[in-house]
Coordinates of C-alpha atoms in Angstrom, one line a residue:
Chain F
M1 CA -29.1 14.1 34.0
S2 CA -29.4 10.8 31.3
D3 CA -26.6 9.2 31.6
V4 CA -23.9 9.7 28.6
R5 CA -23.2 6.8 26.8
F6 CA -20.1 7.8 24.9
T7 CA -19.3 5.9 21.1
K8 CA -16.1 5.4 19.7
V9 CA -17.6 7.6 15.8
R10 CA -15.7 10.1 14.9
L11 CA -16.5 12.8 12.0
Y12 CA -15.4 14.8 10.2
V13 CA -17.4 18.5 9.4
E14 CA -16.3 21.1 7.0
Q15 CA -17.5 24.1 9.4
P16 CA -14.9 25.6 12.2
L17 CA -15.4 23.9 15.4
G18 CA -15.4 25.4 18.6
E19 CA -16.4 24.9 22.1
G20 CA -20.8 25.7 22.3
Q21 CA -20.5 25.3 18.7
S22 CA -24.1 23.7 17.0
V23 CA -23.5 22.3 13.9
H24 CA -26.3 21.1 12.1
L25 CA -26.1 17.4 10.4
A26 CA -27.1 17.5 6.1
R27 CA -29.0 14.9 5.3
E28 CA -26.3 11.6 4.9
Q29 CA -24.6 12.8 8.0
A30 CA -27.4 12.6 10.0
H31 CA -28.5 9.3 8.1
Y32 CA -24.8 7.3 9.3
L33 CA -25.0 8.8 12.9
F34 CA -28.5 7.6 13.3
S35 CA -29.6 4.9 11.2
V36 CA -25.9 3.3 10.5
M37 CA -24.4 4.3 13.9
R38 CA -27.5 4.1 16.1
L39 CA -26.5 7.1 17.8
V40 CA -29.7 9.4 20.2
P41 CA -29.5 12.3 21.7
D42 CA -27.1 12.7 24.9
D43 CA -25.2 10.0 23.0
T44 CA -21.3 11.3 22.1
L45 CA -19.1 11.4 19.5
L46 CA -15.9 12.9 18.2
L47 CA -15.5 15.4 15.6
F48 CA -12.9 17.8 13.7
D49 CA -13.0 20.1 11.6
G50 CA -8.8 19.7 10.0
L51 CA -7.9 23.3 11.4
S52 CA -9.2 23.2 14.8
G53 CA -8.3 19.7 16.4
E54 CA -10.2 17.0 17.5
W55 CA -13.7 18.0 19.6
L56 CA -15.7 16.0 22.0
A57 CA -19.4 16.5 20.5
R58 CA -23.2 15.6 22.0
V59 CA -26.3 14.7 20.0
A60 CA -28.2 17.5 21.0
E61 CA -31.3 16.4 18.3
A62 CA -31.4 13.7 16.0
G63 CA -33.8 13.3 13.1
K64 CA -34.1 11.2 10.0
R65 CA -32.9 13.8 7.7
S66 CA -30.9 16.0 9.9
G67 CA -29.8 16.8 13.5
T68 CA -27.9 19.5 15.8
L69 CA -24.7 18.3 17.8
I70 CA -23.1 20.5 20.7
C71 CA -19.2 20.5 21.1
V72 CA -18.2 20.1 24.4
S73 CA -14.6 20.2 24.9
R74 CA -11.0 20.4 22.7
T75 CA -9.7 16.0 23.2
R76 CA -6.9 16.3 20.7
P77 CA -5.0 19.6 19.2
L78 CA -4.4 19.9 14.9
R79 CA -1.8 17.5 14.4
P80 CA -0.7 18.7 10.9
P81 CA 1.6 16.6 8.4
P82 CA 4.7 17.9 7.2
D83 CA 4.6 20.3 4.4
L84 CA 4.3 17.5 1.3
W85 CA 2.2 16.9 -1.1
L86 CA 1.2 14.1 -4.0
F87 CA 1.8 14.3 -7.0
F88 CA 0.4 11.3 -8.8
A89 CA -1.5 9.3 -12.6
P90 CA -4.3 8.1 -11.9
I91 CA -4.5 4.4 -12.5
K92 CA -7.6 2.2 -12.7
K93 CA -10.3 3.3 -10.0
A94 CA -9.7 0.7 -7.0
R95 CA -5.8 1.8 -7.3
T96 CA -6.7 5.7 -7.3
D97 CA -9.1 5.1 -4.6
F98 CA -6.4 3.5 -2.8
I99 CA -3.9 6.0 -3.2
V100 CA -5.7 8.6 -2.3
E101 CA -6.5 6.7 1.3
K102 CA -3.1 5.8 2.4
A103 CA -2.0 9.7 0.9
A104 CA -4.0 9.9 3.8
E105 CA -2.5 8.1 5.7
L106 CA 0.6 8.5 5.6
G107 CA 0.4 12.4 5.9
A108 CA 0.6 13.7 2.8
A109 CA -0.9 17.5 3.5
R110 CA -2.1 17.7 0.0
I111 CA -2.4 15.3 -2.9
C112 CA -2.5 16.3 -6.5
P113 CA -3.9 14.3 -9.2
V114 CA -1.5 14.6 -12.8
Q115 CA -2.1 13.9 -16.7
T116 CA 1.2 12.5 -18.0
D117 CA 1.9 11.1 -21.3
F118 CA 1.5 7.7 -20.4
T119 CA -1.2 8.3 -18.0
N120 CA -5.0 7.1 -19.7
A121 CA -7.7 8.6 -17.3
E122 CA -9.3 11.9 -19.0
R123 CA -11.1 13.0 -15.7
I124 CA -11.0 12.2 -12.2
R125 CA -14.4 12.0 -10.0
R126 CA -12.8 14.6 -7.8
D127 CA -15.3 14.4 -4.9
R128 CA -15.2 10.6 -4.5
L129 CA -11.3 11.4 -4.3
Q130 CA -12.1 13.8 -1.3
A131 CA -14.2 11.3 0.5
H132 CA -12.0 9.0 0.1
A133 CA -9.3 11.0 1.9
V134 CA -11.9 11.9 4.9
E135 CA -12.5 8.5 5.7
A136 CA -8.7 7.5 6.1
A137 CA -9.0 10.8 8.2
E138 CA -12.1 9.9 10.8
Q139 CA -10.8 5.5 10.2
C140 CA -7.4 6.8 11.6
G141 CA -7.8 9.1 14.2
G142 CA -6.7 11.9 12.2
T143 CA -7.3 15.3 12.9
Y144 CA -6.2 17.1 9.4
V145 CA -8.2 15.7 6.0
P146 CA -5.6 16.6 2.6
E147 CA -7.0 18.3 -0.1
V148 CA -7.4 16.5 -3.3
D149 CA -6.8 18.8 -6.1
D150 CA -8.4 18.7 -9.5
L151 CA -6.5 16.6 -12.7
R152 CA -4.2 18.9 -13.9
R153 CA -1.0 18.4 -16.9
L154 CA 2.1 17.5 -15.6
D155 CA 3.8 20.0 -18.8
D156 CA 1.2 22.7 -16.6
V157 CA 2.6 21.6 -13.1
L158 CA 5.9 21.9 -13.9
V159 CA 5.8 25.2 -15.2
R160 CA 4.1 27.2 -12.3
W161 CA 6.1 25.1 -10.3
P162 CA 6.2 27.1 -6.6
E163 CA 9.4 28.3 -5.9
G164 CA 11.1 26.9 -3.1
R165 CA 9.2 24.0 -2.9
Q166 CA 11.3 20.3 -3.9
L167 CA 10.1 18.0 -5.6
M168 CA 11.0 13.7 -5.2
F169 CA 10.7 11.4 -8.6
C170 CA 10.5 7.6 -8.5
D171 CA 12.9 7.0 -11.2
E172 CA 13.4 3.4 -12.1
T173 CA 16.7 3.4 -14.0
L174 CA 18.4 4.6 -10.5
A175 CA 20.9 2.0 -8.6
G176 CA 20.9 3.9 -5.0
A177 CA 17.7 4.6 -2.7
G178 CA 16.7 8.3 -1.6
Q179 CA 20.8 9.1 -1.9
G180 CA 19.9 12.9 -3.8
L181 CA 17.3 13.7 -0.9
G182 CA 20.1 15.3 1.4
E183 CA 21.4 18.2 -1.4
A184 CA 18.2 19.9 -1.2
P185 CA 17.8 23.4 1.8
E186 CA 16.9 22.0 4.7
G187 CA 13.0 22.7 6.2
A188 CA 12.1 23.3 2.3
P189 CA 8.6 22.2 1.1
W190 CA 8.5 19.3 -0.7
A191 CA 6.2 17.2 -2.9
I192 CA 6.4 13.9 -4.4
L193 CA 6.0 12.6 -7.9
I194 CA 4.3 8.8 -9.0
G195 CA 4.1 8.5 -12.7
P196 CA 1.3 5.4 -14.0
E197 CA 2.0 2.0 -14.9
G198 CA 4.7 2.3 -17.3
G199 CA 6.7 5.0 -15.9
F200 CA 6.9 8.4 -17.1
S201 CA 8.0 9.5 -20.7
P202 CA 11.2 9.4 -22.4
T203 CA 10.7 13.2 -22.8
E204 CA 8.8 13.6 -19.1
R205 CA 11.8 11.8 -17.9
A206 CA 14.6 14.3 -18.9
R207 CA 13.1 17.2 -18.6
L208 CA 12.5 16.2 -14.8
R209 CA 16.2 15.4 -15.1
G210 CA 16.5 19.2 -16.1
L211 CA 14.8 20.4 -13.1
P212 CA 16.9 22.4 -10.2
F213 CA 14.5 21.6 -7.5
A214 CA 13.8 17.1 -8.5
H215 CA 15.5 14.7 -6.6
P216 CA 15.6 11.6 -8.4
V217 CA 15.2 8.0 -6.2
S218 CA 15.0 4.7 -6.6
L219 CA 12.3 2.0 -5.1
G220 CA 14.8 -0.7 -5.1
P221 CA 15.4 -3.0 -8.0
R222 CA 11.9 -5.2 -8.1
V223 CA 9.1 -3.5 -10.5
L224 CA 6.3 -1.8 -8.4
R225 CA 2.6 -0.6 -9.4
A226 CA 1.9 2.3 -8.9
D227 CA -0.1 2.1 -5.9
T228 CA 2.8 0.4 -4.4
A229 CA 5.4 2.6 -5.6
A230 CA 3.0 6.0 -4.0
V231 CA 3.2 4.1 -0.5
A232 CA 6.8 3.0 -0.5
A233 CA 7.8 6.4 -1.3
L234 CA 6.0 8.4 1.6
T235 CA 7.1 5.7 3.9
L236 CA 11.0 6.7 1.8
W237 CA 10.4 10.5 2.9
Q238 CA 8.9 10.3 5.6
L239 CA 11.6 8.7 7.0
A240 CA 14.5 10.8 5.4
L241 CA 12.8 13.8 5.5
G242 CA 9.3 13.5 7.5
D243 CA 8.3 13.2 11.1
W244 CA 8.6 9.2 11.1
T245 CA 12.3 10.5 13.9
Chain P
M1 CA 9.1 -20.2 -40.9
S2 CA 6.1 -18.9 -39.9
D3 CA 6.5 -15.0 -38.8
V4 CA 7.0 -15.2 -35.2
R5 CA 4.8 -12.9 -33.0
F6 CA 6.4 -11.8 -29.6
T7 CA 3.9 -11.1 -27.2
K8 CA 4.1 -9.9 -23.4
V9 CA 2.1 -12.7 -21.6
R10 CA 4.5 -14.0 -18.7
L11 CA 2.9 -17.5 -17.0
Y12 CA 4.0 -18.7 -13.6
V13 CA 4.5 -22.7 -14.4
E14 CA 4.9 -25.0 -11.4
Q15 CA 7.1 -27.0 -13.0
P16 CA 11.0 -26.4 -13.5
L17 CA 12.3 -25.4 -16.6
G18 CA 15.0 -25.8 -19.3
E19 CA 16.2 -25.4 -22.7
G20 CA 13.6 -27.6 -25.1
Q21 CA 12.2 -28.9 -22.5
S22 CA 8.0 -28.8 -22.9
V23 CA 5.3 -27.2 -20.7
H24 CA 2.0 -29.0 -20.5
L25 CA -0.3 -26.9 -19.6
A26 CA -3.4 -27.1 -17.1
R27 CA -6.5 -26.6 -18.4
E28 CA -6.9 -23.0 -16.6
Q29 CA -3.4 -21.7 -18.2
A30 CA -4.6 -22.9 -21.6
H31 CA -8.3 -21.2 -21.2
Y32 CA -6.1 -18.3 -20.3
L33 CA -3.3 -18.1 -23.3
F34 CA -5.5 -19.0 -26.3
S35 CA -8.9 -17.6 -25.4
V36 CA -8.5 -14.8 -23.2
M37 CA -4.7 -13.8 -24.6
R38 CA -5.5 -15.3 -28.2
L39 CA -2.5 -17.0 -28.3
V40 CA -1.7 -19.2 -31.6
P41 CA 1.0 -21.6 -32.1
D42 CA 4.5 -20.2 -33.0
D43 CA 3.9 -17.4 -30.4
T44 CA 6.4 -16.3 -28.1
L45 CA 5.7 -15.1 -24.3
L46 CA 7.6 -15.7 -21.7
L47 CA 7.9 -18.1 -18.9
F48 CA 8.9 -18.4 -15.0
D49 CA 9.4 -21.1 -12.7
G50 CA 10.5 -18.8 -9.4
L51 CA 13.8 -21.3 -9.5
S52 CA 15.3 -20.9 -13.3
G53 CA 14.8 -17.5 -13.7
E54 CA 12.8 -16.1 -16.8
W55 CA 13.3 -17.7 -20.6
L56 CA 11.1 -17.2 -23.9
A57 CA 8.6 -20.3 -24.5
R58 CA 7.1 -21.0 -27.8
V59 CA 3.6 -22.3 -28.2
A60 CA 3.8 -25.5 -30.0
E61 CA -0.1 -26.9 -29.7
A62 CA -2.9 -24.3 -28.6
G63 CA -5.9 -26.4 -27.8
K64 CA -9.6 -25.6 -25.6
R65 CA -9.0 -26.9 -22.7
S66 CA -5.0 -28.1 -23.2
G67 CA -1.8 -27.2 -24.9
T68 CA 2.1 -27.5 -24.9
L69 CA 4.7 -24.7 -24.9
I70 CA 8.1 -25.2 -25.9
C71 CA 11.2 -23.1 -23.5
V72 CA 13.2 -22.0 -25.7
S73 CA 16.2 -19.8 -24.4
R74 CA 16.6 -18.1 -20.8
T75 CA 16.1 -14.6 -21.0
R76 CA 16.7 -13.4 -17.2
P77 CA 18.6 -15.6 -14.3
L78 CA 16.7 -15.5 -10.9
R79 CA 16.5 -13.4 -8.9
P80 CA 15.8 -13.6 -5.6
P81 CA 14.5 -11.1 -2.7
P82 CA 16.7 -10.9 0.5
D83 CA 16.0 -13.7 3.6
L84 CA 12.7 -12.0 4.4
W85 CA 9.5 -13.4 5.9
L86 CA 6.2 -11.6 6.7
F87 CA 3.9 -12.1 9.3
F88 CA 0.8 -10.5 9.2
A89 CA -2.5 -10.9 11.0
P90 CA -5.1 -11.4 7.8
I91 CA -8.0 -8.3 8.4
K92 CA -10.6 -8.2 5.6
K93 CA -10.7 -9.5 2.7
A94 CA -10.0 -6.8 -0.1
R95 CA -7.1 -5.5 2.7
T96 CA -5.6 -8.9 3.2
D97 CA -5.7 -10.0 -0.3
F98 CA -3.6 -6.6 -1.2
I99 CA -1.2 -7.6 1.7
V100 CA -0.5 -10.7 0.0
E101 CA 0.1 -8.6 -3.5
K102 CA 1.8 -5.5 -2.0
A103 CA 4.5 -8.6 0.1
A104 CA 5.1 -10.4 -3.4
E105 CA 6.3 -7.2 -5.3
L106 CA 8.3 -5.0 -2.4
G107 CA 10.5 -8.8 -2.2
A108 CA 9.1 -11.1 0.4
A109 CA 10.5 -14.3 0.7
R110 CA 8.1 -15.9 2.5
I111 CA 4.1 -14.4 3.7
C112 CA 2.9 -15.7 6.8
P113 CA -0.3 -15.2 8.1
V114 CA -0.7 -15.5 11.5
Q115 CA -4.3 -15.0 14.0
T116 CA -2.8 -12.7 17.0
D117 CA -5.1 -12.3 20.3
F118 CA -7.1 -9.8 18.4
T119 CA -7.5 -11.1 15.1
N120 CA -10.9 -12.3 13.7
A121 CA -10.3 -14.4 11.4
E122 CA -10.3 -17.8 11.4
R123 CA -9.2 -19.9 8.6
I124 CA -8.0 -18.4 5.6
R125 CA -7.9 -19.0 1.5
R126 CA -4.0 -19.6 1.3
D127 CA -4.8 -21.6 -2.1
R128 CA -6.2 -17.6 -3.0
L129 CA -3.7 -15.5 -1.5
Q130 CA -0.9 -18.1 -3.2
A131 CA -2.6 -16.9 -6.6
H132 CA -2.5 -13.7 -5.8
A133 CA 1.5 -13.7 -5.1
V134 CA 1.5 -15.7 -8.5
E135 CA -0.1 -12.6 -10.2
A136 CA 1.7 -10.1 -8.7
A137 CA 4.8 -11.5 -9.6
E138 CA 4.1 -11.9 -12.9
Q139 CA 2.6 -8.7 -13.7
C140 CA 5.7 -7.1 -11.8
G141 CA 8.2 -9.1 -14.1
G142 CA 9.0 -11.1 -10.9
T143 CA 11.6 -14.2 -11.1
Y144 CA 10.5 -15.7 -7.7
V145 CA 7.2 -16.1 -5.3
P146 CA 7.1 -16.2 -2.2
E147 CA 5.2 -19.1 -0.5
V148 CA 1.7 -18.2 1.3
D149 CA 2.1 -20.6 4.4
D150 CA -1.0 -21.9 6.3
L151 CA -2.8 -19.8 9.0
R152 CA -0.8 -20.3 12.7
R153 CA -1.2 -18.8 15.5
L154 CA 1.5 -16.6 16.7
D155 CA 1.9 -18.7 20.4
D156 CA 3.1 -21.0 18.2
V157 CA 4.9 -19.4 16.1
L158 CA 7.4 -17.5 18.5
V159 CA 7.2 -21.5 20.2
R160 CA 8.8 -22.1 17.3
W161 CA 11.2 -19.3 16.2
P162 CA 14.2 -21.1 13.7
E163 CA 17.0 -20.2 15.2
G164 CA 19.3 -16.9 14.3
R165 CA 16.1 -15.0 12.5
Q166 CA 15.7 -11.7 14.0
L167 CA 12.2 -10.5 14.0
M168 CA 10.9 -6.6 13.6
F169 CA 7.9 -5.6 15.5
C170 CA 5.6 -2.1 14.6
D171 CA 4.8 -1.3 18.3
E172 CA 2.7 2.0 18.0
T173 CA 4.0 3.5 21.4
L174 CA 7.4 3.7 20.1
A175 CA 8.8 7.4 19.3
G176 CA 11.7 6.9 16.9
A177 CA 11.2 4.6 13.6
G178 CA 13.7 1.3 13.0
Q179 CA 16.7 2.8 15.9
G180 CA 16.8 -0.7 16.4
L181 CA 17.8 -2.4 14.0
G182 CA 21.0 -2.2 13.4
E183 CA 21.9 -3.7 16.8
A184 CA 20.8 -7.1 15.0
P185 CA 23.8 -9.4 13.5
E186 CA 24.8 -9.1 10.3
G187 CA 23.6 -10.5 7.3
A188 CA 21.1 -12.6 9.0
P189 CA 17.5 -13.9 8.1
W190 CA 15.2 -11.9 9.4
A191 CA 10.9 -11.3 10.1
I192 CA 8.6 -8.9 10.0
L193 CA 5.2 -9.2 11.9
I194 CA 2.0 -6.9 11.7
G195 CA -0.3 -6.8 14.0
P196 CA -4.3 -6.7 13.1
E197 CA -6.2 -3.6 13.2
G198 CA -6.5 -3.2 17.1
G199 CA -2.6 -3.8 17.4
F200 CA -1.1 -6.7 19.7
S201 CA -2.7 -7.5 22.8
P202 CA -1.2 -5.7 26.1
T203 CA -0.2 -10.2 26.6
E204 CA 1.6 -9.9 23.2
R205 CA 3.3 -7.0 23.2
A206 CA 4.8 -7.8 26.7
R207 CA 6.0 -11.0 25.1
L208 CA 7.4 -9.2 21.9
R209 CA 9.2 -6.9 23.5
G210 CA 11.2 -9.7 26.2
L211 CA 12.1 -11.9 23.2
P212 CA 16.3 -11.4 22.7
F213 CA 15.7 -11.5 18.8
A214 CA 13.0 -9.0 18.1
H215 CA 13.3 -5.4 17.2
P216 CA 10.1 -2.6 17.7
V217 CA 10.1 0.3 15.0
S218 CA 7.9 3.1 14.8
L219 CA 5.7 4.3 11.8
G220 CA 5.6 7.5 12.5
P221 CA 2.9 9.7 14.8
R222 CA 0.0 8.4 13.0
V223 CA -2.2 5.2 12.6
L224 CA -1.4 3.4 10.2
R225 CA -4.5 0.5 9.1
A226 CA -2.7 -2.9 9.0
D227 CA -2.5 -2.7 5.6
T228 CA -0.4 0.7 5.3
A229 CA 1.8 -0.5 7.6
A230 CA 2.7 -3.5 6.2
V231 CA 4.0 -1.5 3.8
A232 CA 5.1 1.4 5.2
A233 CA 7.5 -2.1 7.4
L234 CA 8.4 -3.8 4.4
T235 CA 9.7 -0.7 2.6
L236 CA 11.1 0.5 5.7
W237 CA 13.6 -2.9 6.3
Q238 CA 14.0 -2.7 2.8
L239 CA 15.6 0.7 2.5
A240 CA 17.6 -0.2 5.9
L241 CA 19.0 -4.0 6.3
G242 CA 17.1 -5.1 2.4
D243 CA 18.6 -4.2 -1.5
W244 CA 16.9 -1.7 -2.4
T245 CA 20.9 0.5 -1.6

């Protein structure tokens, strides 16, 4: 038996994994593993599928445009985040990418771009944002990848709001931080809503305030950029209601 | 009297401001105001000096390489952040810039880059980082700009630690979040310390744990990148001990 070289490479794959399962690599994955990371047959790496945890895998075949891995044994169980969705208004490209990366790191279960009255973005590159969520999970040792939704109108989101899900939204006109969260039913699923630069329109704010499932919070006395607000809100929620304690 | 055009431009200037005070612009500031933002004489803008709040000012002279503003009246008092310093280990350029920007937004009073055992950076561009802090204050309506220090060794920082200042550091091996903060003397000045990617070395961790002024906190069960940890830690501190409530 040849020497096994254990590499620190972690890769997300879209197919369900299991012991002895073979994984046929797509062209870009083969390029990444064999040309960029220089893995060779019998090298090991870690795989995760977002469903069944993390697996030790071995390179069986390494080609320029294809390759095969064999799943050896499970190294960690799936650790899903709390049932928290992040709704946010897309802003400039780099800051939108950043919000998706941080949401994946901080444990959002689903990432939902929304178009608000003051949102400039007419469309998003869903596949690019999804790739950022995958990369964040690969880099940070995650076993779960939040799905990135297509862009929807905030009006439409609120009309079709799933029953029972609570909504935390950031209201710059409030004084104290997070005092309304405790009133929500215990163990309920949640969502966070972050407005764009410029905040919500007066119509949106009035509508949000009238929703029985919506809970306003303050993110302090300073004006925050939308990407900062997203990270701060995720932190506040995880501390108050999530899995940080 | 000509029509006064009120612009939304906000500019940080290094000289102390006061009513009737004239401000002579440096070359880059004149370029920004008159070539980029197209201000003309009698246009108004907002100035802040980090010391005396925010001022309405009027363009008196506009040249290509110079110009003069006149301070008209104070629009807001200085709103300084709590006495919180952020120590962090510089990482990749974009993420280091990001940490400085977010620290300024989230209300750190001073930003202190430190070299730890696992820090790759040998030097920083202090002036560039300071410019990011200024820009964050200009963009987010701040009246205060945290000073960015030169890079120092963590060892040296801890040896010369200012008496009475408490230190919150992020320890990935802890289970619960922020439970140790309540033990510190009330009203004490504070600092946060964020390690680099890869965390603190075992030596550093042992040393930090032995310091009477150091309080470990957890930032949840997921691995966070250093820039995410900085924003999450600033949020946690502001919620628990700062000016968010």
